[in-house]
Amino acid sequence: MYTELNSILNTTPDSFTQGEFVLLSDRQSDASFLIHHFLSLYLRARCKVCFVGLVQSFNHYSAISQRLGVSLTQAKEKGQLVFLEGQKESLSVLIPQENDTGSQAMDFLRDPSVGLKNLYEFVRSAVSSNGEEGGDGSEEWGPPVLLVDDLSVLLSLGVSAGAVLDFSHYCRAIVCSQLQGNVVMLVRCDGEGEEDEGDDEGSERLMKGLTHQCSLTLHVQGLPTGYCRDIHGQVEVCWRRRQGDGQYTQKKLFQYKVHDKGASFFAPGTSSAVL
Amino acid sequence: MLPELLQGVDTGGLLVIQDSASYSGRHLLQSFINAALNREEAVHVLGFEVSEEELKDGLRGSPVQRLHFHNAYTDPLGWTDHPAFTVHQFCLGELTRLVKQTSHSKPATLVIDSLSWILRHVSTPDVCRTLQQLRKGGAVRSIIGLLHADMHQRGTVGSVCHSATSVITVEPAMRGDEAVAKITKRSKSGKVIQDEEIFRIKDDLTVVVQSKSSKGAKKADSEEQETDPTANLTFNLRLSDTEREAKQKLALPFVFSKEKKTALLHSGPGSGRIHYEPDANDDYDQEDPDDDLDV
């Protein structure tokens, strides 16, 4: 959890806007540090968290969260965190074992054209089972949160952009609107620019569709001037809903540097290495 | 043009609000809903992209008792057991049934939020046909649809916009809370009017047109040029008679007058002269340069 980012987004573990759909995106850069931020933020906020991790193993996320001061293993044991480890699940779908009782969530791997209904069913059961864990003194958790890292992997696995948008729509409908929780999704764009429509149409279309759905975007880009040791890139924060002061869309640009145990955000040109 | 459209789309009209990821047209759509509600018309909203709570939250202060929300948001594809409205029900019969469920004397306005959702699952010709049938069917007075233009191929957007009577394309303007609306309106006589306006949506969802965009701005420019540029100068552009006389008297240094010429050619007394007496060395024969040699 990066406190500087919290103050930019006006959130704390104790008070955050509910019903928000946050879109994290990157173009030729890496926004995964933001996923770790939101994961640790919502775990500290005592939310019921469902994490769909398609990119890395559980140990990877666990190690990073440990550095940010949150234990994923404990959260999992307490029933606060439901973790879908995409890599393991896909293995059990592709190489079925006889005594396998794996979930149906990754069924789309066999036939991508059926859509992501089963993955949605997994998310729905994870976020709806709040406080129904049984009588062993399970704790009450806050509003549910869904994190997906990342949606572009689904495109690579053969799912169409439209099916991914359907999935994100259903997730938004149940988590944000019905249960007043939050959704955080990461999407990657490898295209050169926004006008580039030729070879990478799927991810562009996915990103635009998600932008229409979401209420807050954090778009990570590399510096336009190239690599720099002291500034790792820039984040464009864009609020798309009606804010308190009546403005509809508000944009702010920050540069950032990721440290070992955190990240610093500053206005463009005010890096401590420059001043 | 925009206030005119807000006052009511013609009977049988289809208004398409086109937006992109950089500026959402939903706020303008809400202004249209608000305007229709304030005219005491019944409004049916077919909501794919917003929940009822969200929509009504956006319409705070409007008389929402005439607003009928048809929930296609929670389950548009029938993934759960009891879908309220799925995208495949988007056809004349179903929509007429929905609108007719509530009895009003006046035909209602149908708001579709958004056409993009439908176009993702229903083929473009089917969508266009349904829209056309709805316009002619008489169950609804007019249709207002939101379309995310950057989500579709250009041909799809073109097909939908061709079947519309009015198209408003919204784009972000230079200033934060303002936006540019490019409006194309086809009247029944076949005349096409195009206009571009900068507008702002106030908190109570009324639309304020700030200025006629580019064309208007150019007009303002030309008006400015007509004003006298010599109005507030710090120096004098005209000469008085005495000033002109003094100016004409003055001999400029580079003008070669007669007096100057004579003064230069006739040197006065006491000036230097050159006396020259040729000596032997000056007696030089060009044809025999070695004449002085004693050979």
Coordinates of C-alpha atoms in Angstrom, one line a residue, chain B residues 247-255 257:
Chain B
K247 CA 10.7 68.3 -42.5
Q248 CA 11.0 69.6 -46.1
K249 CA 13.7 72.1 -45.2
L250 CA 16.0 69.6 -43.7
A251 CA 18.7 68.4 -46.1
L252 CA 19.4 64.8 -45.7
P253 CA 23.0 63.8 -45.5
F254 CA 22.9 61.4 -48.4
V255 CA 21.2 63.7 -50.9
S257 CA 22.7 68.8 -53.8

